[in-house]
XYZ file of C-alpha atoms in Angstrom:
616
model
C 111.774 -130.300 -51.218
C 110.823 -130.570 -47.283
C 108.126 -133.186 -48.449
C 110.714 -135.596 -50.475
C 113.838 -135.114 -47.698
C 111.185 -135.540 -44.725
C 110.242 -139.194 -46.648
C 113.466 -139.992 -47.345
C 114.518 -139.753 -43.845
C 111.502 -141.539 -42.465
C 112.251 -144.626 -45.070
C 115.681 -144.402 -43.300
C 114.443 -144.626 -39.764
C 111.671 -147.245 -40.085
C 110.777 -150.207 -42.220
C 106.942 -149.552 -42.411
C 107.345 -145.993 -43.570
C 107.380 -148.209 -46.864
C 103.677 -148.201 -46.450
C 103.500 -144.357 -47.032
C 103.509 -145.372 -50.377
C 100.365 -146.981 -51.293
C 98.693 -143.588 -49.142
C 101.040 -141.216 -50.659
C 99.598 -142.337 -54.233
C 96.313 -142.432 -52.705
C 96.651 -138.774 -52.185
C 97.710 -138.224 -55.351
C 95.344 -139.805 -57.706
C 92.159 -138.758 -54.890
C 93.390 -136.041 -52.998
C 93.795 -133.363 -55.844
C 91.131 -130.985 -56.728
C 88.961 -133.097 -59.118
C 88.774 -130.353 -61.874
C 92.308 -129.953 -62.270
C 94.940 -131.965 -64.430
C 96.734 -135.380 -63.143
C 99.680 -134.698 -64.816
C 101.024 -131.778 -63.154
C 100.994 -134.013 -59.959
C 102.134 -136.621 -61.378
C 105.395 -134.307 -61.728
C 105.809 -133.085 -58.259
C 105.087 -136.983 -57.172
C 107.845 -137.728 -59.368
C 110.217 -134.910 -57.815
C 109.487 -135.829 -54.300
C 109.752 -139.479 -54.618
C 113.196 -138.919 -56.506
C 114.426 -136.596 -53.506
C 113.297 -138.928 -50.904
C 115.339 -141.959 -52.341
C 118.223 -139.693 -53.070
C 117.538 -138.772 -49.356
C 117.436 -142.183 -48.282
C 120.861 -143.181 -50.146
C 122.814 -140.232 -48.799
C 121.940 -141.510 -45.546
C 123.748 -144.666 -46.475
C 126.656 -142.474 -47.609
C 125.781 -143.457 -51.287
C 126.694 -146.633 -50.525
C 126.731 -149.706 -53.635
C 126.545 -153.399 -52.610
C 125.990 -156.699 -53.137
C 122.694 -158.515 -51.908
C 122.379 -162.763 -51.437
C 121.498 -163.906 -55.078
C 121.857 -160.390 -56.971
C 125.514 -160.870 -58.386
C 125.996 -157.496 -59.240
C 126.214 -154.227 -57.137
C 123.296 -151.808 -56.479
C 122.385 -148.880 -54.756
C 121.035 -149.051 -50.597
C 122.382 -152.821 -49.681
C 122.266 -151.953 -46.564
C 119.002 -150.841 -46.353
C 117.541 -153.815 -48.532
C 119.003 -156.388 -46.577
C 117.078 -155.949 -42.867
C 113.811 -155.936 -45.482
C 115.091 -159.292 -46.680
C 115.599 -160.943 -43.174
C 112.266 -159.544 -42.322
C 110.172 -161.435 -45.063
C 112.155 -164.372 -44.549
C 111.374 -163.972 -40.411
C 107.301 -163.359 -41.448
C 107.736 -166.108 -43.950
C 108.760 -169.033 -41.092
C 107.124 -167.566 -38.386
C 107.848 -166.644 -34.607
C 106.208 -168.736 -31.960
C 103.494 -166.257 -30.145
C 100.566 -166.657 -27.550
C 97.013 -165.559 -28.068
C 94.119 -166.417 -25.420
C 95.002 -169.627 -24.169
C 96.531 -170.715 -27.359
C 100.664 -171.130 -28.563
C 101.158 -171.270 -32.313
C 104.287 -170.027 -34.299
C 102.601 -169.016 -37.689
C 100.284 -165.258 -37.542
C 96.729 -165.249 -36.375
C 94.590 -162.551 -38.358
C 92.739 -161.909 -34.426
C 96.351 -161.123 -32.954
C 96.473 -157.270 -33.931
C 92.429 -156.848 -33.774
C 92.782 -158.517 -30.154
C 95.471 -156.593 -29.149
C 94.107 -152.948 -30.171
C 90.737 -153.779 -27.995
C 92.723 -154.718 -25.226
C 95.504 -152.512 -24.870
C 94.139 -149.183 -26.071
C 92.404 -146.659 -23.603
C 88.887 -147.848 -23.382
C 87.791 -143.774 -23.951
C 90.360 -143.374 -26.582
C 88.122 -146.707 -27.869
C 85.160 -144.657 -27.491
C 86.402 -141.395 -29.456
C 87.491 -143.420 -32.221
C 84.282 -145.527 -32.222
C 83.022 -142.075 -32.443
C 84.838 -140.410 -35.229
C 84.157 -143.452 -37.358
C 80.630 -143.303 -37.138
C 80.608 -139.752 -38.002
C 83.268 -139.967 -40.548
C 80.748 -143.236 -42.914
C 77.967 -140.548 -41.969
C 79.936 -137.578 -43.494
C 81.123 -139.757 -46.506
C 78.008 -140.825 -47.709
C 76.658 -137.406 -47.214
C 75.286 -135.901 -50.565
C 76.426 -132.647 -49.645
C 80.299 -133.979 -49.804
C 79.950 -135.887 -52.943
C 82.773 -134.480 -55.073
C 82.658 -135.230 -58.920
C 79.543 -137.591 -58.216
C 79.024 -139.314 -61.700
C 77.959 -142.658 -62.885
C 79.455 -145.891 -60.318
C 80.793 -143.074 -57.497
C 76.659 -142.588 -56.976
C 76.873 -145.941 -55.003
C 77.271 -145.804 -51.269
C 80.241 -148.523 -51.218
C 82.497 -146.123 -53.521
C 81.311 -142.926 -52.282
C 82.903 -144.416 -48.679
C 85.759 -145.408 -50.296
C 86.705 -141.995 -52.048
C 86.245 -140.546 -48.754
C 88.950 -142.742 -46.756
C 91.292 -142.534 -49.602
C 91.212 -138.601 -49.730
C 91.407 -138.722 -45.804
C 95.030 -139.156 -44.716
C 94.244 -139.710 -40.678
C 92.138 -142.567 -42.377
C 94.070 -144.301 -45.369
C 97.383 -144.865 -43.253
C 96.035 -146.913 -40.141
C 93.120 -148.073 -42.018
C 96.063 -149.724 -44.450
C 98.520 -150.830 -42.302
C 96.388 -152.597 -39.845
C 94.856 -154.466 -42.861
C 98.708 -155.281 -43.641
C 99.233 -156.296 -40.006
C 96.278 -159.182 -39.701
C 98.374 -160.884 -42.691
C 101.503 -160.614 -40.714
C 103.281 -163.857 -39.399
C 104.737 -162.423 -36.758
C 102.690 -161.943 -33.800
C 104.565 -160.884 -30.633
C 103.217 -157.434 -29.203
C 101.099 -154.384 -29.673
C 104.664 -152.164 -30.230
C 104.211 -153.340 -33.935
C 100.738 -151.287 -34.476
C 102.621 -148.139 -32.812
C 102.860 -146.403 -36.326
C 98.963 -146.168 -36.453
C 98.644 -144.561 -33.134
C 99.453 -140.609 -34.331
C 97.041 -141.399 -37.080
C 94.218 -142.400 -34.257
C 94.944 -139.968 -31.505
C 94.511 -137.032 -33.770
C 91.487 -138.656 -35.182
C 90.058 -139.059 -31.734
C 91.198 -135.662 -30.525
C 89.234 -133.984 -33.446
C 86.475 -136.059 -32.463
C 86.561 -134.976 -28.510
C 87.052 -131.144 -29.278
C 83.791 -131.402 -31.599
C 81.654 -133.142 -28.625
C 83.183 -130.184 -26.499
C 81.640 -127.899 -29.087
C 78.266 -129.918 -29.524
C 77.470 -130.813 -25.720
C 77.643 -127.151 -23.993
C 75.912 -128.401 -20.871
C 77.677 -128.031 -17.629
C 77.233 -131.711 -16.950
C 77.968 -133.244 -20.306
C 81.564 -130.939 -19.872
C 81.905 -132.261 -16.438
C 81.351 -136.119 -16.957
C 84.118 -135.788 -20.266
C 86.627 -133.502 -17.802
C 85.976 -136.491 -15.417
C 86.801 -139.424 -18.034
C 89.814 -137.312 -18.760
C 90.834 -137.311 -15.266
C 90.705 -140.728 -15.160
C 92.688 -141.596 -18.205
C 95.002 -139.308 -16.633
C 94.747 -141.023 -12.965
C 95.068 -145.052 -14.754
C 98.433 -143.823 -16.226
C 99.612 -142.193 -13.009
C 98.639 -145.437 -10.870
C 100.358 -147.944 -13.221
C 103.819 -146.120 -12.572
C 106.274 -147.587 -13.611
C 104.577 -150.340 -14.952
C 103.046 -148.885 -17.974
C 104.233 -152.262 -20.405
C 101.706 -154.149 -18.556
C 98.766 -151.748 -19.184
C 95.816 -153.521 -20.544
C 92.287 -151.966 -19.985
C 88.843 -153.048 -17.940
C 88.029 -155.346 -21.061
C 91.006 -157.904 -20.265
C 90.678 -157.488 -16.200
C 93.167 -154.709 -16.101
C 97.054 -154.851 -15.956
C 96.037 -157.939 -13.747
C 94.580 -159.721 -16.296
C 96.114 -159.342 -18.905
C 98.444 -162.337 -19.313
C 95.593 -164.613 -19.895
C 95.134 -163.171 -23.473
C 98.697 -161.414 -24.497
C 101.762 -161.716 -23.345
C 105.840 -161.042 -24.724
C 106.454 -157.438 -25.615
C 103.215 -156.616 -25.023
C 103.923 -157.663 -20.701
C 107.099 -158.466 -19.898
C 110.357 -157.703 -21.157
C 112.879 -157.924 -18.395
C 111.851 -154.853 -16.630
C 110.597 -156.165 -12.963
C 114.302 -157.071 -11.927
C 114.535 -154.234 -9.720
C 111.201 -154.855 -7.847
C 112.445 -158.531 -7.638
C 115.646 -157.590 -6.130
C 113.450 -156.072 -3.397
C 110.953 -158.379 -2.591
C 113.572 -161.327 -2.287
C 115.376 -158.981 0.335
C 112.266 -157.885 2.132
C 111.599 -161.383 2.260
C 114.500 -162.520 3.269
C 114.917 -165.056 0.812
C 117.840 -166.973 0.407
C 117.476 -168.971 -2.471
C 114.811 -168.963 -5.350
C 114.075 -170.273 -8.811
C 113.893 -168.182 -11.608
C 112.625 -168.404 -15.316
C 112.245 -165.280 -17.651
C 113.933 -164.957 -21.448
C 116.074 -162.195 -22.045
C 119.619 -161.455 -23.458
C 120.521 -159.471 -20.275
C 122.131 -160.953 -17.007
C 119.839 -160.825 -13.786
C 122.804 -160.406 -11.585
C 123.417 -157.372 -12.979
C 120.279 -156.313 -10.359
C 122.000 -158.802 -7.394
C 120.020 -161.772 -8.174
C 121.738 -164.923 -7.367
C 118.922 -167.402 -8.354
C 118.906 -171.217 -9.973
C 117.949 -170.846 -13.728
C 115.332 -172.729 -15.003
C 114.067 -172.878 -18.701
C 114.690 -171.145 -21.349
C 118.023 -169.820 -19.638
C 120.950 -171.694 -21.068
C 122.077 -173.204 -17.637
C 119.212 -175.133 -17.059
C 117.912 -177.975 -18.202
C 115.537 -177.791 -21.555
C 112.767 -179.319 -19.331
C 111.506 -178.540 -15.662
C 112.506 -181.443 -13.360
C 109.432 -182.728 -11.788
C 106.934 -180.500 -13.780
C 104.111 -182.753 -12.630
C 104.869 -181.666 -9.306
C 107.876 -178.948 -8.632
C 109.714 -179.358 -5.813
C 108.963 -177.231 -2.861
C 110.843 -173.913 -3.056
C 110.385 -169.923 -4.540
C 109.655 -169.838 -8.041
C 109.494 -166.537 -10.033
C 107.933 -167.180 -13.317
C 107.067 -164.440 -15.671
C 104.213 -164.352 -17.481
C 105.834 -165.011 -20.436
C 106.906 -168.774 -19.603
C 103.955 -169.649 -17.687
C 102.144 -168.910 -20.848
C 104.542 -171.313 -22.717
C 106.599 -169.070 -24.758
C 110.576 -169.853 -25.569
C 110.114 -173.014 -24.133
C 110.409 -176.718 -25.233
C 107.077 -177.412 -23.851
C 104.316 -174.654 -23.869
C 102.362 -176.348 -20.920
C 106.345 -176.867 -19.490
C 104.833 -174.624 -16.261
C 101.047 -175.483 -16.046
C 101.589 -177.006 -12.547
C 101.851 -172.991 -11.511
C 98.666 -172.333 -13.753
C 96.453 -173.835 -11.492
C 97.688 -171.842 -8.147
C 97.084 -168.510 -6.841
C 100.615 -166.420 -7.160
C 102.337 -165.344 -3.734
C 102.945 -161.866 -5.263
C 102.845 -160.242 -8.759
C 106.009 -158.107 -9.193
C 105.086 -155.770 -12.010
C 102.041 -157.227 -13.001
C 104.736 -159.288 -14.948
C 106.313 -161.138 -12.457
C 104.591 -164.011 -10.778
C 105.844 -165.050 -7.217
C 105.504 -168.624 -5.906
C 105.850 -170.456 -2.641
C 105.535 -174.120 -2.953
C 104.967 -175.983 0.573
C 106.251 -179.652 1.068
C 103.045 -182.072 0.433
C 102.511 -185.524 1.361
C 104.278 -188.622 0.139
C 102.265 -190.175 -2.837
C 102.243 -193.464 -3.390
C 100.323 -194.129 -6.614
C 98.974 -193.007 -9.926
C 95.737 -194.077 -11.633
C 95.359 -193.962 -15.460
C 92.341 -194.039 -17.427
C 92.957 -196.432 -20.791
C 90.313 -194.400 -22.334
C 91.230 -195.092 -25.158
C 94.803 -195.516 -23.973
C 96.632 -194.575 -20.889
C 98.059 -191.646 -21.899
C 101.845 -191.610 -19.742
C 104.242 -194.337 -20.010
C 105.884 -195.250 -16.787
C 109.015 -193.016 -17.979
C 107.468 -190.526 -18.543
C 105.666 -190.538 -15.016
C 108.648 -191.224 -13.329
C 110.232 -187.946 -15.305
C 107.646 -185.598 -14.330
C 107.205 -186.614 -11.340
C 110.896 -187.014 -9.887
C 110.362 -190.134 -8.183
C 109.750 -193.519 -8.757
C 108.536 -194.466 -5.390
C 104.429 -194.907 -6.316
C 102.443 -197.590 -7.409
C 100.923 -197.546 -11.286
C 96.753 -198.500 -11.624
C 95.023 -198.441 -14.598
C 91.073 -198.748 -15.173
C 88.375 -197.764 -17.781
C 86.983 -194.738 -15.934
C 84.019 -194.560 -18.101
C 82.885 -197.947 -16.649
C 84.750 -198.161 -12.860
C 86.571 -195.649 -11.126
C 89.145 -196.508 -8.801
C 90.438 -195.023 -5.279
C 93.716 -196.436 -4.169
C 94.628 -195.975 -0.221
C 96.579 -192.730 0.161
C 97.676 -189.914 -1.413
C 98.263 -190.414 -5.296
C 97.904 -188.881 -9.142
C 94.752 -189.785 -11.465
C 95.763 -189.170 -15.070
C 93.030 -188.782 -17.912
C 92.819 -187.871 -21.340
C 92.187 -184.689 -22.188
C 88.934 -184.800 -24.398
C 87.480 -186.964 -21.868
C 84.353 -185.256 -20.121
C 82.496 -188.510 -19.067
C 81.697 -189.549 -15.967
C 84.969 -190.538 -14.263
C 86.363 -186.953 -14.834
C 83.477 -185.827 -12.324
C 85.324 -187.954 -9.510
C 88.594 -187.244 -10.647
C 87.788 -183.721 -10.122
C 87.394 -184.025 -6.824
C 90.960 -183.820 -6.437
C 92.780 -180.689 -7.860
C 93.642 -180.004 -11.437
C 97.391 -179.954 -11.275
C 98.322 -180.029 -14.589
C 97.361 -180.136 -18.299
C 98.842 -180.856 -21.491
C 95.672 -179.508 -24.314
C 97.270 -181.116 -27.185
C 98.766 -184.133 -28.380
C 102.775 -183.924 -28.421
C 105.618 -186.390 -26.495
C 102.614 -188.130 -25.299
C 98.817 -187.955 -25.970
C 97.051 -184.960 -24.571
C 96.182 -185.589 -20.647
C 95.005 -183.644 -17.683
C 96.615 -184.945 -14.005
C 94.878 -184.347 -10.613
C 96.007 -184.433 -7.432
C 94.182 -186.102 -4.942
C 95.619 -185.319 -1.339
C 93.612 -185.829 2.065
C 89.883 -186.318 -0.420
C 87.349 -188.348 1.635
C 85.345 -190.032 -1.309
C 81.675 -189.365 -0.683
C 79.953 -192.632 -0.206
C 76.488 -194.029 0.459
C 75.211 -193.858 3.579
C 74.221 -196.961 6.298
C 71.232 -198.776 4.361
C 69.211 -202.206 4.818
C 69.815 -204.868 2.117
C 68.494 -208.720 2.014
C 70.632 -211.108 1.094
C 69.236 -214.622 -0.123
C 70.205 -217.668 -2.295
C 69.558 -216.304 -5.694
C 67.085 -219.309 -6.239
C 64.272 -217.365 -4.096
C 62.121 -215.259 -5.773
C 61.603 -212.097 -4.204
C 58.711 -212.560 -1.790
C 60.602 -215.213 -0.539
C 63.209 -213.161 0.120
C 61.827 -210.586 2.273
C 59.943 -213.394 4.058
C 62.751 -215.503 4.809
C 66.059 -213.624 3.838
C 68.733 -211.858 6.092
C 68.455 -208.336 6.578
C 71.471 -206.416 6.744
C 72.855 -203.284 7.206
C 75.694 -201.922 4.833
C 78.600 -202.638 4.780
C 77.987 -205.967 3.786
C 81.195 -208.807 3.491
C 80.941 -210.712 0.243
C 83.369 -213.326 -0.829
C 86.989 -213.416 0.744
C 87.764 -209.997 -1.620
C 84.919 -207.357 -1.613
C 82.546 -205.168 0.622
C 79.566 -204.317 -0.121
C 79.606 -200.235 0.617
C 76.088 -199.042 -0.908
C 74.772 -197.868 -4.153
C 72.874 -194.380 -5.954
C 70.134 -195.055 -8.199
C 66.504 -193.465 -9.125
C 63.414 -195.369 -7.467
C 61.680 -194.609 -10.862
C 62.725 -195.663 -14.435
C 60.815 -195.352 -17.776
C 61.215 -198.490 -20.207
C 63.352 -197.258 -23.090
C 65.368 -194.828 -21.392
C 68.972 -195.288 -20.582
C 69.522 -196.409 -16.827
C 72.869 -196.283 -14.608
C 73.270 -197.796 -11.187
C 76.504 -196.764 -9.498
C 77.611 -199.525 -7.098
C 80.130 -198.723 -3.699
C 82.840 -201.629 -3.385
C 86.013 -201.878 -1.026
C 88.492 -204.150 -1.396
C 89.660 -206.389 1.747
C 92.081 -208.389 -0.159
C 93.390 -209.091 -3.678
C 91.229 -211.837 -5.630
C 93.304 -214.802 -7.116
C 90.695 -215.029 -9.764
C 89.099 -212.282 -12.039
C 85.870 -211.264 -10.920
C 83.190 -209.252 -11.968
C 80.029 -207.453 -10.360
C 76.698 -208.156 -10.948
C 73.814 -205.821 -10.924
C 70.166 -207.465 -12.097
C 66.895 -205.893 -12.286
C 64.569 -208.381 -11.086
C 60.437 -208.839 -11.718
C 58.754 -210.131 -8.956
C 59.347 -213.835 -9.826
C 62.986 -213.506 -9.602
C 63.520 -213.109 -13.609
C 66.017 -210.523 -14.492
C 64.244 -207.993 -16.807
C 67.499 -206.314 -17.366
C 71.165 -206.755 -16.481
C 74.037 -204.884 -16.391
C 77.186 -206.987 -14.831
C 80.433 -205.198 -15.674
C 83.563 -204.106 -14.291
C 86.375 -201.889 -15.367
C 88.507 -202.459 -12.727
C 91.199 -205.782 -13.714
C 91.260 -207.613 -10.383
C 94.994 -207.741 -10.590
C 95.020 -203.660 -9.848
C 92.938 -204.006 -6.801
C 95.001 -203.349 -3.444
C 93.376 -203.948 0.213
C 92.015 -200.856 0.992
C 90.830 -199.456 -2.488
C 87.541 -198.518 -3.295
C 85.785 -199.123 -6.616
C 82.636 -196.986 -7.669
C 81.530 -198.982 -10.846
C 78.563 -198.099 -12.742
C 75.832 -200.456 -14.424
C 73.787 -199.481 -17.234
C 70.475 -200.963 -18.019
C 67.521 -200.280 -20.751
C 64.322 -202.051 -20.062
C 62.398 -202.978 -23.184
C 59.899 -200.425 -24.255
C 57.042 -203.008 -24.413
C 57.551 -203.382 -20.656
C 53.863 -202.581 -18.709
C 54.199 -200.732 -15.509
C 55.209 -202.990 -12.705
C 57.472 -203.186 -9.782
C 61.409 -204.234 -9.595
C 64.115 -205.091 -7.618
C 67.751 -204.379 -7.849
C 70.279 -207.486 -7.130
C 73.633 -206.857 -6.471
C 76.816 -209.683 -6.064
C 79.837 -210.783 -7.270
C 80.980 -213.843 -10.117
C 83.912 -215.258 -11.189
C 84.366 -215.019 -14.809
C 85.851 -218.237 -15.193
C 82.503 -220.951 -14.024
C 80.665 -217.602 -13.158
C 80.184 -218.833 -9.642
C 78.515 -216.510 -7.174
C 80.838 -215.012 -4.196
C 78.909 -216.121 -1.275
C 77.789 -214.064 1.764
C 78.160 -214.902 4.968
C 76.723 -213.319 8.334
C 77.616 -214.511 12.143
C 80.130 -216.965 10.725
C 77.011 -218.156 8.180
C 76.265 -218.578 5.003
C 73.087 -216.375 3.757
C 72.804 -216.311 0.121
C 74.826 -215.229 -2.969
C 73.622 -212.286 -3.999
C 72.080 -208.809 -2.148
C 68.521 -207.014 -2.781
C 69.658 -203.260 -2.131
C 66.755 -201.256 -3.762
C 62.781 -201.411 -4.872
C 62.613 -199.554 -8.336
C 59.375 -198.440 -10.256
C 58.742 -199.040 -13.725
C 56.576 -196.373 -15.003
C 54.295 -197.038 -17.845
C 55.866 -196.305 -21.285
């Protein structure tokens, strides 16, 4: 009678008592002394499962309804129809964070993720305890029961033990129900397995208590036990935000979990305070909850998700300068039109961290900027609209370049803008800037990463001699009778010569790259493009590699251009010496951009290096 009204009221009160079914057969069919009768338990099953649902429907003041598509009445509506609008909730999904990663559909590694990081690292270790000795006790001959035939094999012998083992079956069961789920939004939802676990673990600690006499052994587990003890007492009143050493502590957590398992509302209070021991007047706020911050005295301007503001952040590329209070939940992307919606934030350190929960920011005015450069590899990934959107202004002007080829630096203060994938070279000098702000995958626009590049010196080559020659000389000639020069070099009305990088040894057959130093003195009427040669002795190129990703209707006075020349020399070539030419064409009757020293003319093209072919 207690057994049948206790699960009848326990159905009542919770949704996945439902799952003391499967265990409460378990028992039955496993649990019963092996040499007596099933039927007699089958019986008292009966009984107790009639006087729990008899239990359960009293509760409901015997109530008879109607359910969506069952025309006719039955018993427990009520009840049924929560179970209903849960399957249909697991069936379509909530939207959830995990690691990094947003995605509205379950992840099996949710619940497995969330138990490692949010339970007790020593609770961890007594369970990781008591199942090792509880596989060691099951396959133990001496607790075979009934062992006949199949149950001789150590796969079923371990499996009659868990399903005779109640502290076992139940979390064992409903955590293998939980990696199925689709709903993925907090550690609350594995709650129900925690009784199960603690008493498991308990037993385990008392029997190391019983095991390890030693004075020390008792003194280093009364010390962990302290310490459990002294966590809990240090994270008051946050105890939400608890997450262990494995995820960086209540700290670190939001980079792997966040929702119920962080925030949920309860930092108001603290905010309240810090905005008046800051004296702060006014402050931007973005958190999702049903309740009404100025219930704690918070008079704040909403941003997403709350209804007042807009779906989107104005200027997400780069805020406006102000307080922003972000909680962990939104700068992780949840309830949000776009999950990277706050990723500007992402990549600064918080102010303060109200509640672990809570994250404070303090954006300072920056600079004017007055341009953005795209890579178009293989597109450029922001329309102009969209630029101006995120950025809140208009007042810039738009580059674009092949950065795998060129990479260009406009005078000032300004955005670079590349695709995501892209880990080539230009994202090397792109990251000399600051990471200001991703979007991982592919959505409104292609997936992109944005840098900010504010007060960067570009690191250039230093003061070098070069010869510069008619490029009808071979090269003796040219150090015989050429001008030597010292970088920067003027060539044509358009460029300067800046310098170069490049090995003084190459191997014939390998892959070669020569990155050339340009600045821009005024905007060519003509497309141009820049020549790099490797030249033998006699003045014959043994290799070329002329490009230029850079259209000369993007170049400004004032910009540099780093642009990089790749070269293979043939793998029959013997060991010898080379030279490397540098110079400048126009593509149209590829006519050399002369040089000119003192108000002279010196050549059309500039020796910069001596390079040595090793032998193959």
């Amino acid at each position: 009678i207690l057994a049948g009204a206790g699960l009848g009221l326990a159905l009542g009160v919770k949704s996945t008592t439902l799952m003391l079914g499967p265990m409460f057969l378990s028992l039955l069919l496993f649990g019963r002394p092996p040499e007596k009768p099933l039927w007699p338990y089958i019986r008292q099953a009966t009984g107790i499962a009639t006087l729990a649902l008899l239990t359960l429907w009293a509760s409901y003041r015997f109530e008879i309804g109607t359910l969506p598509g069952i025309d006719f009445p039955i018993p427990l509506a009520s009840h049924l129809k929560p179970l209903l609008k849960l399957q249909t909730h697991m069936r379509e999904g909530h939207s959830a964070f995990l690691m990094g990663q947003n995605y509205h559909h379950g992840d099996w590694r949710y619940f497995p993720i969330a138990l490692l990081l949010k339970t007790p690292l020593l609770t961890l270790g007594l369970l990781a305890g008591a199942t090792l000795r509880g596989i060691i006790t099951g396959l133990h001959p001496a607790r075979e029961e009934n062992q006949k035939g199949i149950l001789s094999s150590t796969f079923l012998r371990l499996t009659l033990y868990t399903l005779r083992s109640p502290l076992l079956l139940f979390p064992l069961f409903y955590f293998g129900v939980s990696l199925s789920s689709g709903i993925n939004i907090g550690y609350r939802h594995l709650l129900p397995m925690l009784p199960f676990l603690y008493v498991t673990a308990a037993g385990y600690g008392r029997r190391l208590t019983t095991h390890f006499t030693h004075p020390l052994a008792r003194f280093a587990l009364c010390t962990l036990l302290a310490g459990y003890a002294l966590v809990t007492l240090n994270l008051f009143p946050w105890h939400l935000a608890y997450f262990n050493a494995l995820a960086g502590g209540p700290d670190g957590g939001y980079r792997y979990l966040v929702d119920s398992n962080l925030d949920w509302g309860q930092t108001w209070k603290a905010l309240g305070q810090y905005i008046d021991a800051h004296d702060i007047t006014e402050f931007n706020l973005s958190q999702y909850t049903i309740n009404d911050p100025h219930a704690y005295g918070l008079d704040y301007t909403p941003l997403p998700p709350w209804p007042a503001a807009p779906p989107v952040l104005p200027q997400r590329f780069a805020p406006a300068p102000g307080i922003y209070a972000i909680s962990a939940n939104q700068l992780q992307g949840l309830t949000i039109a776009l999950p990277e919606m706050f990723d500007y934030f992402h990549h600064l350190e918080p102010e303060a961290r109200i509640g672990h929960a809570m994250f404070i920011y303090n954006l300072a005015p920056r600079p004017p900027a007055e341009w953005v450069a795209q890579c178009t590899l293989p597109v450029a990934p922001l329309s102009p609209a969209d630029l101006t959107e995120g950025l809140g202004t208009q007042k810039y002007q738009l580059f674009t370049f092949d950065c795998d080829q060129s990479w260009l630096i406009p005078p000032g203060n300004g955005w670079y803008v590349l695709p995501h994938a892209y880990d080539g070279w230009g994202k090397r000098q792109a990251q000399q800037g600051r990471l200001a702000y991703e979007q991982p995958q592919p959505g409104y626009a292609p997936a992109f990463a944005l840098y900010e590049r504010f007060d960067v010196q570009p690191e250039l080559p230093g003061t070098t001699t070069v010869y510069a020659a008619p490029s009808a000389w071979p090269v003796s000639q040219v150090f015989a009778a050429g001008a030597p020069l010292s970088t920067p070099v003027d060539i044509g009305d358009a460029l300067t010569f800046l310098g170069c990088t490049t090995s003084t040894k190459l191997t014939p057959g390998t892959p070669w790259s020569v990155t050339t130093y340009w600045q821009v003195r005024a905007r060519p009427t003509v497309s141009l493009s820049l020549m790099a040669h490797l030249l033998e002795e006699n003045g014959i190129p043994l290799a070329v590699g002329d490009d230029l990703g850079v259209p000369f209707d993007q170049w400004q006075p004032g910009s540099l251009i780093l642009q990089r020349h790749h070269f293979t020399i043939p793998e029959n070539t013997s060991a010898t010496r080379a030279w490397l030419q540098v110079g400048a064409y126009t593509l149209e009757n590829l006519e050399r951009a002369p040089i000119q020293h003192t108000g002279q003319m010196v050549g059309d093209r500039l020796l910069v290096a001596e390079i040595e072919v090793t032998a193959p």
